[in-house]
Coordinates of C-alpha atoms in Angstrom, one line a residue:
M1 CA -127.3 -54.3 71.7
N2 CA -129.9 -55.2 69.2
R3 CA -132.3 -57.1 71.3
S4 CA -134.8 -55.8 73.9
F5 CA -135.4 -57.6 77.1
I6 CA -139.0 -57.3 78.5
R7 CA -139.5 -58.3 82.2
C8 CA -142.6 -60.5 82.5
G9 CA -142.7 -60.7 86.3
A10 CA -145.9 -58.5 86.2
V11 CA -147.9 -61.3 84.8
I12 CA -146.9 -63.9 87.4
G13 CA -150.1 -63.4 89.4
M14 CA -152.3 -64.1 86.4
I15 CA -150.6 -67.3 85.0
G16 CA -148.5 -68.5 87.8
L17 CA -145.1 -68.3 85.9
A18 CA -141.7 -67.7 87.5
A19 CA -140.0 -64.4 86.7
C20 CA -138.6 -64.4 83.2
D21 CA -137.1 -62.4 80.3
V22 CA -138.6 -62.4 76.9
E23 CA -136.0 -61.7 74.3
V24 CA -137.4 -59.7 71.3
A25 CA -135.3 -59.2 68.2
N26 CA -135.0 -55.5 67.1
V27 CA -135.6 -55.6 63.4
N28 CA -134.5 -51.9 63.2
E29 CA -131.0 -52.8 64.2
P30 CA -130.5 -56.4 63.1
S31 CA -127.6 -58.5 64.4
R32 CA -125.0 -60.3 62.2
T33 CA -127.1 -63.5 62.6
Q34 CA -130.3 -61.9 61.6
I35 CA -128.8 -60.3 58.5
K36 CA -127.5 -63.6 57.3
L37 CA -130.6 -65.5 58.1
Q38 CA -132.7 -64.3 55.2
V39 CA -131.5 -65.3 51.8
A40 CA -132.1 -61.9 50.1
D41 CA -130.4 -60.1 53.0
L42 CA -127.4 -62.4 52.8
E43 CA -127.1 -61.8 49.1
N44 CA -127.4 -58.0 49.5
F45 CA -124.8 -58.2 52.2
L46 CA -122.4 -60.1 50.0
G47 CA -122.8 -57.5 47.2
T48 CA -121.5 -54.7 49.5
Q49 CA -118.3 -56.4 50.6
Y50 CA -116.0 -55.5 47.6
R51 CA -116.8 -51.9 48.3
R52 CA -115.9 -52.4 52.0
W53 CA -112.6 -54.1 51.1
H54 CA -111.9 -51.3 48.6
S55 CA -112.5 -48.6 51.1
A56 CA -109.6 -49.8 53.3
L57 CA -107.2 -49.3 50.4
Y58 CA -108.4 -46.1 48.6
G59 CA -111.4 -44.6 50.3
A60 CA -109.9 -42.6 53.2
T61 CA -106.9 -40.4 53.9
G62 CA -106.3 -42.5 57.0
N63 CA -104.6 -45.5 55.5
I64 CA -101.0 -46.8 54.8
W65 CA -100.9 -45.9 51.2
G66 CA -99.4 -42.4 51.7
M67 CA -96.7 -43.6 54.1
A68 CA -95.9 -46.5 51.8
N69 CA -95.4 -44.2 48.7
V70 CA -93.0 -41.9 50.4
M71 CA -91.0 -44.8 51.8
S72 CA -90.8 -46.3 48.3
F73 CA -89.8 -42.9 46.7
E74 CA -93.0 -42.9 44.7
N75 CA -93.7 -39.5 46.3
F76 CA -92.2 -36.8 48.5
S77 CA -94.4 -35.0 51.0
T78 CA -93.8 -33.9 54.6
L79 CA -97.5 -33.5 55.3
S80 CA -98.8 -35.6 58.2
N81 CA -101.8 -36.9 56.1
N82 CA -101.4 -40.7 55.8
C83 CA -98.4 -40.3 58.0
Q84 CA -96.2 -39.2 55.1
G85 CA -94.2 -36.8 57.1
Q86 CA -93.5 -39.3 59.8
R87 CA -92.1 -41.8 57.3
V88 CA -90.2 -39.6 54.7
G89 CA -87.0 -39.1 56.4
I90 CA -83.6 -40.7 55.5
P91 CA -82.6 -42.9 57.2
R92 CA -86.2 -44.1 57.5
P93 CA -87.7 -43.6 60.9
I94 CA -88.8 -46.7 62.8
N95 CA -92.3 -47.9 62.2
D96 CA -93.9 -47.2 65.6
N97 CA -96.8 -49.6 65.7
Q98 CA -97.7 -49.0 69.3
V99 CA -101.4 -48.6 70.1
G100 CA -102.1 -44.8 70.2
S101 CA -99.1 -43.9 68.2
P102 CA -99.6 -41.0 65.6
C103 CA -99.9 -43.5 62.8
S104 CA -101.9 -46.2 64.6
G105 CA -105.1 -45.4 62.7
E106 CA -103.5 -45.5 59.3
Q107 CA -101.7 -48.7 60.1
S108 CA -104.7 -50.6 61.4
L109 CA -107.3 -49.6 58.7
I110 CA -106.5 -52.3 56.1
Y111 CA -106.0 -54.9 58.9
N112 CA -109.4 -54.2 60.4
R113 CA -111.4 -53.9 57.3
A114 CA -109.8 -56.7 55.4
S115 CA -110.3 -59.0 58.4
E116 CA -113.9 -57.8 58.6
V117 CA -114.5 -58.6 54.9
A118 CA -112.8 -62.0 55.3
R119 CA -115.1 -62.8 58.2
G120 CA -118.2 -61.7 56.3
A121 CA -117.3 -63.7 53.2
S122 CA -116.6 -66.7 55.5
D123 CA -120.0 -66.3 57.1
V124 CA -121.7 -66.4 53.6
L125 CA -119.8 -69.5 52.7
L126 CA -120.7 -71.2 56.0
R127 CA -124.3 -70.5 55.4
M128 CA -124.1 -71.8 51.8
D129 CA -122.7 -75.1 53.2
E130 CA -125.9 -75.8 55.1
P131 CA -127.9 -78.7 53.7
D132 CA -130.4 -77.7 50.9
F133 CA -129.4 -74.0 51.0
T134 CA -129.8 -72.1 47.7
F135 CA -130.0 -68.6 46.5
G136 CA -132.7 -69.7 44.0
T137 CA -130.8 -70.8 41.0
A138 CA -127.6 -72.7 40.2
G139 CA -126.2 -69.6 38.5
K140 CA -126.7 -67.5 41.6
D141 CA -125.3 -70.1 43.8
A142 CA -122.1 -70.3 41.6
R143 CA -121.8 -66.6 41.5
N144 CA -122.2 -66.0 45.2
R145 CA -119.8 -68.8 46.2
A146 CA -117.2 -67.7 43.7
F147 CA -117.5 -64.1 44.8
A148 CA -117.3 -65.0 48.5
H149 CA -114.1 -67.0 47.9
F150 CA -112.7 -64.1 45.9
L151 CA -113.4 -61.6 48.7
R152 CA -111.8 -63.9 51.3
G153 CA -108.8 -64.4 49.0
I154 CA -108.1 -60.8 48.2
S155 CA -108.6 -59.9 51.9
L156 CA -106.2 -62.4 53.2
G157 CA -103.9 -61.7 50.3
Y158 CA -103.6 -58.0 51.2
L159 CA -103.2 -58.8 54.9
A160 CA -100.3 -61.0 53.9
M161 CA -98.7 -58.4 51.7
V162 CA -99.0 -55.6 54.2
Y163 CA -98.6 -57.2 57.7
D164 CA -96.3 -59.7 59.2
S165 CA -99.2 -61.8 60.6
A166 CA -102.9 -62.0 60.6
A167 CA -105.8 -64.3 61.6
I168 CA -106.7 -66.8 58.9
V169 CA -110.4 -66.3 58.9
S170 CA -112.3 -69.1 57.2
P171 CA -115.8 -70.8 57.2
S172 CA -114.4 -73.6 59.3
D173 CA -112.6 -71.6 62.1
P174 CA -114.1 -71.9 65.6
V175 CA -115.3 -68.3 65.5
A176 CA -117.5 -69.0 62.5
A177 CA -119.0 -71.9 64.4
G178 CA -119.6 -69.8 67.4
T179 CA -117.6 -72.0 69.7
A180 CA -114.5 -70.1 70.4
Q181 CA -112.7 -66.8 70.5
P182 CA -110.5 -65.7 67.6
Q183 CA -107.4 -67.9 67.1
E184 CA -103.8 -66.9 67.3
L185 CA -102.3 -64.9 64.4
S186 CA -100.5 -66.7 61.6
H187 CA -97.3 -65.9 59.8
Y188 CA -97.8 -64.0 56.5
T189 CA -96.5 -67.1 54.6
A190 CA -99.4 -69.1 56.0
V191 CA -101.8 -66.2 55.4
V192 CA -100.8 -65.9 51.7
A193 CA -101.2 -69.7 51.3
A194 CA -104.7 -69.5 52.5
A195 CA -105.4 -66.5 50.2
L196 CA -104.2 -68.3 47.2
E197 CA -106.3 -71.3 48.1
A198 CA -109.4 -69.1 48.4
L199 CA -108.7 -67.7 45.0
D200 CA -108.4 -71.2 43.7
N201 CA -111.7 -72.0 45.1
A202 CA -113.2 -68.9 43.5
L203 CA -112.1 -70.1 40.1
A204 CA -113.4 -73.6 40.8
A205 CA -116.8 -72.2 41.8
A206 CA -117.1 -69.8 38.8
P207 CA -118.3 -72.1 36.0
G208 CA -121.9 -71.4 35.2
M209 CA -122.1 -68.3 37.4
E210 CA -124.5 -65.5 36.7
A211 CA -122.9 -62.1 36.0
L212 CA -122.0 -60.0 39.0
A213 CA -124.5 -57.1 39.4
A214 CA -123.1 -53.8 38.3
N215 CA -123.2 -52.4 41.9
W216 CA -121.0 -55.2 43.3
M217 CA -117.7 -54.1 41.7
F218 CA -118.7 -51.1 39.7
W219 CA -116.8 -52.4 36.8
A220 CA -116.6 -49.9 33.9
G221 CA -116.5 -52.5 31.2
T222 CA -115.5 -51.0 27.9
G223 CA -117.4 -47.8 28.5
T224 CA -116.1 -44.3 29.0
G225 CA -119.1 -42.9 30.8
T226 CA -120.3 -42.9 34.4
G227 CA -122.3 -46.1 34.2
A228 CA -121.2 -49.4 35.7
S229 CA -121.6 -52.7 34.0
A230 CA -122.5 -56.2 35.1
M231 CA -119.4 -58.4 35.1
P232 CA -119.7 -61.7 33.1
E233 CA -118.1 -65.0 34.3
A234 CA -115.1 -64.7 31.8
E235 CA -114.1 -61.2 33.0
F236 CA -114.5 -62.3 36.7
V237 CA -112.2 -65.2 36.1
R238 CA -109.6 -62.8 34.5
I239 CA -109.9 -60.5 37.5
V240 CA -109.4 -63.4 40.0
R241 CA -106.3 -64.6 38.1
S242 CA -104.9 -61.1 37.9
Y243 CA -105.2 -60.6 41.7
R244 CA -103.7 -64.1 42.2
A245 CA -100.7 -63.1 40.1
R246 CA -100.3 -59.8 42.0
I247 CA -100.5 -61.4 45.5
R248 CA -98.4 -64.4 44.6
A249 CA -95.6 -62.2 43.3
N250 CA -95.6 -59.5 45.9
V251 CA -95.8 -61.1 49.3
A252 CA -92.1 -62.1 49.4
R253 CA -90.1 -60.1 52.0
T254 CA -86.5 -61.4 51.2
P255 CA -84.5 -62.3 48.1
A256 CA -84.7 -66.0 49.0
E257 CA -88.5 -65.8 49.4
R258 CA -88.8 -64.0 46.1
A259 CA -86.7 -66.5 44.3
A260 CA -88.9 -69.3 45.8
V261 CA -92.1 -67.8 44.2
D262 CA -93.8 -70.1 41.8
W263 CA -93.1 -67.8 38.9
S264 CA -94.6 -70.2 36.3
A265 CA -97.9 -69.8 38.1
V266 CA -97.5 -66.0 38.1
I267 CA -96.9 -66.1 34.3
A268 CA -99.8 -68.4 33.7
D269 CA -102.2 -66.1 35.7
A270 CA -100.8 -62.9 34.0
Q271 CA -101.3 -64.4 30.6
N272 CA -104.8 -65.3 31.4
G273 CA -105.7 -62.2 33.4
I274 CA -107.2 -58.9 32.4
T275 CA -106.8 -58.1 28.7
A276 CA -107.3 -54.3 29.3
D277 CA -107.0 -52.0 32.3
H278 CA -109.4 -53.0 35.1
R279 CA -111.4 -49.8 35.6
I280 CA -113.8 -49.1 38.3
V281 CA -116.5 -46.4 38.0
T282 CA -116.0 -43.8 40.8
T283 CA -118.3 -41.0 41.8
A284 CA -117.8 -37.8 43.8
T285 CA -120.6 -38.7 46.2
S286 CA -121.1 -42.5 46.3
G287 CA -119.9 -45.8 45.1
V288 CA -116.6 -47.6 45.5
L289 CA -114.5 -44.5 45.8
S290 CA -116.2 -41.4 47.1
G291 CA -116.0 -38.1 48.8
P292 CA -113.6 -35.1 48.5
N293 CA -111.1 -36.3 51.1
N294 CA -109.9 -39.7 50.0
T295 CA -106.4 -40.7 49.3
W296 CA -106.5 -40.8 45.6
V297 CA -108.0 -37.4 45.3
N298 CA -105.3 -35.7 47.4
Q299 CA -102.3 -37.7 46.2
W300 CA -102.9 -37.3 42.5
Y301 CA -104.4 -33.8 42.5
A302 CA -103.1 -31.6 45.3
Y303 CA -99.9 -30.9 43.6
V304 CA -97.1 -28.9 45.2
T305 CA -98.2 -29.7 48.8
W306 CA -99.0 -33.3 48.4
H307 CA -97.0 -34.7 45.6
Q308 CA -93.6 -34.0 44.3
M309 CA -91.8 -36.5 42.1
T310 CA -88.7 -37.2 44.1
P311 CA -85.3 -37.0 42.3
F312 CA -84.3 -40.3 43.7
I313 CA -86.4 -42.0 41.1
A314 CA -87.3 -39.4 38.5
G315 CA -83.6 -38.7 38.1
M316 CA -83.0 -42.1 36.7
A317 CA -84.4 -40.7 33.4
D318 CA -82.0 -37.8 33.2
T319 CA -79.5 -37.5 30.3
S320 CA -78.1 -34.1 31.2
G321 CA -75.8 -35.0 34.1
A322 CA -78.0 -33.3 36.6
Y323 CA -78.8 -36.6 38.4
A324 CA -75.1 -37.5 38.8
A325 CA -74.3 -34.1 40.1
W326 CA -77.2 -34.2 42.5
L327 CA -76.1 -37.6 43.8
A328 CA -72.5 -36.4 44.3
E329 CA -73.6 -33.8 46.9
P330 CA -74.1 -34.7 50.5
L331 CA -77.8 -35.5 51.2
T332 CA -78.2 -32.5 53.5
V333 CA -77.5 -30.0 50.7
R334 CA -79.0 -31.7 47.7
G335 CA -81.6 -29.3 46.3
A336 CA -80.8 -26.6 48.8
S337 CA -79.9 -24.0 46.1
A338 CA -82.3 -25.1 43.4
K339 CA -84.9 -27.7 43.0
F340 CA -84.0 -30.7 40.8
F341 CA -84.3 -30.2 37.0
M342 CA -83.5 -32.7 34.4
I343 CA -83.6 -33.4 30.6
T344 CA -84.8 -36.8 29.3
P345 CA -85.8 -38.6 26.1
D346 CA -88.6 -40.4 28.0
Q347 CA -91.8 -39.1 26.5
R348 CA -93.7 -39.5 29.7
F349 CA -91.8 -36.5 31.1
P350 CA -92.0 -32.9 29.8
Q351 CA -89.6 -32.3 26.9
G352 CA -87.2 -29.4 26.5
E353 CA -83.8 -28.2 27.7
T354 CA -85.0 -25.4 29.9
R355 CA -87.6 -25.1 32.5
A356 CA -89.5 -22.6 30.4
A357 CA -89.4 -25.0 27.4
Q358 CA -90.7 -27.9 29.5
Q359 CA -93.5 -25.8 30.8
A360 CA -94.4 -24.7 27.3
D361 CA -94.3 -28.3 26.2
F362 CA -97.1 -29.4 28.5
T363 CA -99.5 -27.6 30.8
L364 CA -102.4 -29.2 32.6
A365 CA -105.0 -27.1 30.7
G366 CA -103.2 -27.4 27.4
S367 CA -104.3 -25.8 24.1
G368 CA -106.3 -28.6 22.7
T369 CA -103.7 -29.1 19.9
A370 CA -101.2 -31.9 19.4
A371 CA -98.5 -29.5 20.3
N372 CA -99.7 -29.0 23.8
A373 CA -102.6 -31.3 24.6
G374 CA -103.4 -31.0 28.2
C375 CA -105.4 -33.5 30.4
S376 CA -108.9 -33.6 29.1
G377 CA -111.4 -35.6 27.0
A378 CA -113.6 -38.6 27.7
N379 CA -110.5 -40.9 27.8
Q380 CA -108.9 -38.7 30.5
T381 CA -105.6 -38.8 28.8
C382 CA -102.7 -36.5 29.5
K383 CA -99.9 -35.6 27.1
R384 CA -97.3 -36.5 29.8
F385 CA -97.5 -38.4 33.0
F386 CA -95.5 -35.6 34.7
R387 CA -95.3 -31.9 34.4
N388 CA -92.6 -29.3 35.2
R389 CA -94.5 -27.2 37.8
D390 CA -95.8 -23.9 36.4
V391 CA -95.8 -22.2 39.8
S392 CA -93.0 -21.3 42.2
D393 CA -91.2 -24.1 43.8
P394 CA -92.5 -24.7 47.3
P395 CA -90.0 -24.9 50.1
A396 CA -88.9 -28.5 50.8
S397 CA -87.6 -29.7 54.1
P398 CA -85.4 -31.7 53.9
A399 CA -84.2 -30.1 50.6
W400 CA -83.4 -33.3 48.9
G401 CA -87.1 -34.0 48.5
G402 CA -87.8 -31.0 46.4
S403 CA -88.1 -31.2 42.6
Q404 CA -89.8 -29.3 39.8
Y405 CA -91.9 -32.3 38.8
D406 CA -95.4 -33.4 39.8
H407 CA -97.6 -36.3 38.8
T408 CA -100.3 -35.4 36.3
R409 CA -101.5 -38.7 34.9
H410 CA -104.9 -38.6 36.7
Y411 CA -105.5 -35.0 36.7
S412 CA -108.4 -35.0 34.4
W413 CA -110.2 -37.7 36.5
R414 CA -109.9 -35.4 39.5
T415 CA -111.1 -32.2 37.7
A416 CA -113.5 -33.3 35.0
G417 CA -114.1 -37.1 35.2
A418 CA -115.9 -38.7 32.4
G419 CA -118.9 -36.4 32.2
G420 CA -117.5 -33.1 33.4
V421 CA -117.7 -33.9 37.1
G422 CA -114.5 -34.4 38.9
Q423 CA -113.9 -37.8 40.5
T424 CA -116.6 -39.3 38.5
G425 CA -116.0 -41.9 35.8
P426 CA -113.8 -44.9 35.1
F427 CA -110.5 -45.1 37.0
P428 CA -107.8 -47.8 36.4
F429 CA -107.2 -49.7 39.7
F430 CA -105.4 -52.6 38.1
T431 CA -103.5 -51.9 34.9
K432 CA -102.7 -54.3 32.1
A433 CA -99.1 -52.9 32.1
E434 CA -98.7 -54.1 35.7
L435 CA -99.8 -57.5 34.8
D436 CA -97.5 -57.6 31.8
L437 CA -94.6 -56.7 34.0
L438 CA -95.5 -59.3 36.6
A439 CA -95.2 -61.8 33.8
A440 CA -92.0 -60.2 32.7
E441 CA -90.5 -60.6 36.1
G442 CA -91.5 -64.3 36.0
H443 CA -89.7 -64.8 32.8
F444 CA -86.6 -62.9 34.0
R445 CA -86.4 -65.0 37.1
K446 CA -86.7 -68.1 35.0
G447 CA -83.9 -67.0 32.6
E448 CA -86.4 -66.4 29.8
Y449 CA -84.9 -63.0 28.9
A450 CA -86.4 -62.7 25.4
Q451 CA -89.9 -63.1 26.7
A452 CA -89.2 -60.6 29.6
A453 CA -87.7 -58.0 27.2
A454 CA -90.7 -58.2 24.8
L455 CA -93.1 -57.4 27.7
V456 CA -90.9 -54.5 29.0
N457 CA -90.8 -53.0 25.5
V458 CA -94.6 -52.8 25.3
T459 CA -94.7 -49.6 27.2
R460 CA -91.0 -48.7 27.0
T461 CA -90.8 -48.3 23.3
A462 CA -94.5 -47.1 22.7
C463 CA -94.9 -43.8 21.0
G464 CA -95.0 -40.5 22.9
P465 CA -97.4 -37.7 21.8
G466 CA -97.7 -37.2 18.1
G467 CA -95.9 -40.5 17.2
V468 CA -92.5 -39.5 18.7
P469 CA -90.0 -40.9 18.0
A470 CA -90.7 -41.6 14.4
G471 CA -91.7 -45.1 13.5
C472 CA -92.6 -46.1 17.1
T473 CA -95.6 -48.3 17.9
P474 CA -98.6 -47.0 19.9
R475 CA -99.5 -48.7 23.1
P476 CA -101.7 -51.8 22.5
A477 CA -105.4 -51.2 23.0
G478 CA -106.4 -51.5 26.6
N479 CA -102.9 -51.0 27.9
G480 CA -103.6 -47.7 29.4
R481 CA -106.1 -45.1 28.2
P482 CA -106.3 -44.4 24.5
G483 CA -103.7 -41.7 23.9
D484 CA -101.5 -42.4 26.9
P485 CA -97.9 -41.8 26.0
G486 CA -95.3 -44.5 26.1
G487 CA -91.6 -44.0 26.8
G488 CA -90.5 -43.6 23.2
L489 CA -87.2 -45.2 24.4
L490 CA -84.9 -47.7 22.5
A491 CA -85.8 -51.3 22.9
V492 CA -84.1 -53.5 25.4
T493 CA -82.8 -56.9 24.2
D494 CA -82.6 -60.4 25.6
D495 CA -79.1 -59.8 27.0
A496 CA -79.7 -59.7 30.8
N497 CA -76.2 -58.3 31.5
A498 CA -76.1 -55.7 28.7
A499 CA -76.6 -52.0 29.5
V500 CA -79.9 -50.5 28.2
P501 CA -79.3 -48.7 24.9
G502 CA -78.5 -45.0 24.6
G503 CA -74.9 -44.9 25.6
A504 CA -73.4 -43.7 28.8
A505 CA -75.1 -40.2 28.5
G506 CA -78.4 -41.1 26.8
C507 CA -79.4 -44.3 28.5
V508 CA -82.7 -44.6 30.6
P509 CA -82.8 -45.7 33.4
K510 CA -79.6 -44.8 35.1
L511 CA -78.5 -46.2 38.5
P512 CA -76.7 -44.7 41.4
V513 CA -73.2 -46.1 42.1
N514 CA -71.6 -45.8 45.5
A515 CA -74.1 -43.1 46.4
S516 CA -74.4 -42.4 50.1
N517 CA -75.7 -39.7 52.5
A518 CA -72.2 -38.2 52.4
G519 CA -72.4 -37.8 48.6
G520 CA -69.8 -38.8 46.1
G521 CA -71.9 -41.1 44.1
T522 CA -72.0 -41.4 40.3
V523 CA -74.3 -43.2 37.8
T524 CA -74.3 -46.1 35.3
C525 CA -76.7 -47.4 32.8
G526 CA -79.2 -50.0 34.0
T527 CA -79.8 -53.4 32.5
L528 CA -82.9 -55.4 31.4
W529 CA -83.8 -55.9 35.0
D530 CA -83.6 -52.2 35.8
A531 CA -85.6 -51.4 32.6
L532 CA -88.3 -53.8 33.9
K533 CA -88.4 -51.9 37.2
W534 CA -88.5 -48.5 35.5
E535 CA -91.6 -49.5 33.5
K536 CA -93.2 -51.0 36.6

């Protein structure tokens, strides 16, 4: 309660009034209405809402990211943090969504906070629609309206991507007007339609907008330090279009829904989206991403216990035959005698034909030389995206989850940041490579295979460390951190049905054939479509 009720019966004898209550607003604990009554307060509130939305995705261990990455084979961990252990089994356990279930907190976090931000943004828009309302200048009005539409769009968009239904919160719903309780939930297809409409409105409102204040999105700009930058209109428009491409492409649940996506719109947004990785300045103590116990810290740094690179996916890069042999075994005994080891020409993995050679090729600390550059420097680059673990293999249960490989790509951000302070500095939350590959998928689905192949090859064929292989082309500026390795692999062509180059033994990626829990599977070379997914 944020109001005090003062009984006034004591003064009846003096002034002859009936008993009454005097309602006094408590300014030390303002209500939603009070906060949004003053123009300055309303604008300050709006400026905090991207951080609130972001916190649901990345700012806590209690969210769905961990369980999602083990279910998608991005990771293997049996820890209960983020409900990874509850979701890692094969066949996958049912998704118990009952109130009070062990994972209920994780599964509700995005739903609650995204809905909350959608409501807050809708309240701002409702207030702005009042006659003669202004934040003081036309530039501020445009900025705040565009930003509120953007917040509502990404909130509804993520609700549609993650959940089967949600409330479509808007400035015109009965709750905003204070005349009704929340409406029934809508199917995710209706929710994403509302999200895309909101992002359309953000773009329509953007012309002439003032720049977003640096502490609204903590945009790193082109800097490598710990300071955030104001975001001008042109960059804001690119961000909106990038999120619109991501949401439009990723909400589909079935092959039929995915085929029905407006891929021309995805391509257009991707082509007019961010021109370099969208990086946000993080800090160890405050800002968008903060504190020592958030998901990104644990997932990308606490190696061995939190993050092993599962053979189900990493093995697709193998050219030694180890992946085929691993798949041929029954699931229950895979990895029981020795953790998975592979040899690959993909320069994002450690190079060498033995474990010792791969460990010598790349260690986290490195030597500071080109031969073994670790993960350091202002650009936070690592020689490889994965390492062959330099400590004893931890036990894995079930055994099929164990491998010798950990993620290392973001190690320097966790340990040194941009200024020597771990978790402090620019971090890529939306990469240019992802946007390129969204466009590539659009071209592929439209039968435009040459355009798709060209985008896949941007990272696939880019040089590994030291210009390996000879004659390769470095990653384009902004597509990853300067110095990030590419795959150094042979280019794919515009033949959608042809196997990726390299021959039966040397191709990357490989695909399982007739693999099952009982074993007996083998491998074959992937195609353009598989190369696209490998780069993604």
